[in-house]
Amino acid sequence: MPKHVIDFMKAVPTTWDETVLIDGYPGKYVVLARRHADRWYIAGINAEKEEKELTIHLPMLAGEKWQLYVDNKDRTAQYQEIPARKDKLVKVTLQADGGFLIVGQ
């Protein structure tokens, strides 16, 4: 695994203060937000064989940029910092049988 994945796994909390369902449909996909202290972790997974494009509203996030971890079509892990938008909308692509994670405060 790339260094950014290993570093994240070392730092991810094991307990949560709050969990919120953002979007989803049973057996197809889910987007959940979990909070530990003042940091939010928004995870999405796709259980289908086709990629999905989602636009999700994340009103719980502040800050000027958020961290995005996502898998590419070839299953390699990608990390990027994305600028926060005033409308708190984020457009993400969920690969088939893939997922993403957004971290922010």
CSV table of C-alpha atoms in Angstrom, one decimal:
chain,number,residue,atom,x,y,z
A,1,MET,CA,0.0,0.0,0.0
A,2,PRO,CA,1.1,3.6,-0.6
A,3,LYS,CA,2.5,5.6,2.3
A,4,HIS,CA,-0.7,7.8,2.5
A,5,VAL,CA,-2.9,4.8,3.0
A,6,ILE,CA,-0.6,3.3,5.7
A,7,ASP,CA,-0.4,6.7,7.5
A,8,PHE,CA,-4.2,7.0,7.4
A,9,MET,CA,-4.8,3.5,8.8
A,10,LYS,CA,-2.4,4.3,11.7
A,11,ALA,CA,-4.4,7.5,12.6
A,12,VAL,CA,-8.0,6.5,12.0
A,13,PRO,CA,-10.0,6.4,15.3
A,14,THR,CA,-11.6,3.2,16.6
A,15,THR,CA,-14.4,4.9,18.5
A,16,TRP,CA,-17.1,7.3,17.2
A,17,ASP,CA,-19.1,10.1,18.8
A,18,GLU,CA,-21.7,10.3,16.0
A,19,THR,CA,-22.8,8.5,12.9
A,20,VAL,CA,-25.0,9.9,10.1
A,21,LEU,CA,-26.5,8.2,7.0
A,22,ILE,CA,-26.0,10.6,4.1
A,23,ASP,CA,-27.2,8.6,1.2
A,24,GLY,CA,-27.6,5.0,0.0
A,25,TYR,CA,-29.9,2.2,-1.1
A,26,PRO,CA,-29.7,-1.3,0.5
A,27,GLY,CA,-27.6,-3.7,-1.6
A,28,LYS,CA,-26.4,-0.9,-4.0
A,29,TYR,CA,-24.4,1.8,-2.2
A,30,VAL,CA,-24.0,3.7,1.0
A,31,VAL,CA,-22.5,7.0,2.2
A,32,LEU,CA,-22.0,7.4,6.0
A,33,ALA,CA,-20.4,10.2,8.0
A,34,ARG,CA,-18.8,9.4,11.3
A,35,ARG,CA,-17.4,11.9,13.8
A,36,HIS,CA,-14.6,11.5,16.3
A,37,ALA,CA,-14.1,14.7,18.4
A,38,ASP,CA,-14.2,17.5,15.8
A,39,ARG,CA,-13.1,15.5,12.8
A,40,TRP,CA,-15.5,13.9,10.3
A,41,TYR,CA,-14.9,10.8,8.2
A,42,ILE,CA,-17.3,10.4,5.3
A,43,ALA,CA,-17.1,7.0,3.6
A,44,GLY,CA,-18.9,5.7,0.6
A,45,ILE,CA,-18.9,2.2,-0.9
A,46,ASN,CA,-20.5,0.8,-4.1
A,47,ALA,CA,-21.8,-2.7,-4.1
A,48,GLU,CA,-22.7,-2.7,-7.8
A,49,LYS,CA,-20.7,-3.6,-10.9
A,50,GLU,CA,-21.1,-0.1,-12.4
A,51,GLU,CA,-19.4,3.1,-11.3
A,52,LYS,CA,-21.6,5.7,-9.7
A,53,GLU,CA,-21.3,9.5,-9.8
A,54,LEU,CA,-22.7,11.1,-6.6
A,55,THR,CA,-23.1,14.7,-5.5
A,56,ILE,CA,-23.2,14.7,-1.8
A,57,HIS,CA,-24.0,17.5,0.6
A,58,LEU,CA,-21.7,17.7,3.6
A,59,PRO,CA,-22.9,20.5,5.9
A,60,MET,CA,-20.9,19.2,8.9
A,61,LEU,CA,-17.6,20.0,7.2
A,62,ALA,CA,-15.8,23.4,7.6
A,63,GLY,CA,-12.3,24.3,6.8
A,64,GLU,CA,-10.7,25.4,3.5
A,65,LYS,CA,-9.9,22.0,2.2
A,66,TRP,CA,-10.7,18.4,2.8
A,67,GLN,CA,-8.8,15.1,2.3
A,68,LEU,CA,-10.1,12.7,-0.3
A,69,TYR,CA,-9.0,9.1,-0.5
A,70,VAL,CA,-10.4,7.2,-3.5
A,71,ASP,CA,-9.7,4.1,-5.6
A,72,ASN,CA,-9.1,4.4,-9.3
A,73,LYS,CA,-10.4,2.0,-11.9
A,74,ASP,CA,-7.2,0.0,-11.7
A,75,ARG,CA,-7.7,-0.3,-7.9
A,76,THR,CA,-4.7,1.9,-7.1
A,77,ALA,CA,-5.3,4.3,-4.1
A,78,GLN,CA,-5.4,8.0,-4.8
A,79,TYR,CA,-5.1,10.8,-2.3
A,80,GLN,CA,-5.8,14.5,-2.9
A,81,GLU,CA,-6.8,17.6,-1.0
A,82,ILE,CA,-9.9,19.1,-2.4
A,83,PRO,CA,-11.0,22.7,-1.8
A,84,ALA,CA,-14.1,23.2,0.3
A,85,ARG,CA,-17.1,24.7,-1.5
A,86,LYS,CA,-19.4,27.2,0.1
A,87,ASP,CA,-22.4,25.1,-0.8
A,88,LYS,CA,-20.7,22.1,0.9
A,89,LEU,CA,-21.3,19.9,-2.2
A,90,VAL,CA,-18.8,17.3,-3.3
A,91,LYS,CA,-18.9,15.3,-6.5
A,92,VAL,CA,-17.3,11.9,-6.2
A,93,THR,CA,-17.1,8.8,-8.4
A,94,LEU,CA,-17.6,5.5,-6.8
A,95,GLN,CA,-15.9,2.8,-8.8
A,96,ALA,CA,-17.6,-0.5,-9.3
A,97,ASP,CA,-17.1,-2.5,-6.0
A,98,GLY,CA,-15.1,0.5,-4.8
A,99,GLY,CA,-15.3,3.4,-2.4
A,100,PHE,CA,-14.0,6.7,-1.2
A,101,LEU,CA,-13.3,8.5,2.1
A,102,ILE,CA,-13.4,12.2,2.8
A,103,VAL,CA,-11.8,13.6,6.0
A,104,GLY,CA,-12.4,17.1,7.3
A,105,GLN,CA,-13.3,19.2,10.3
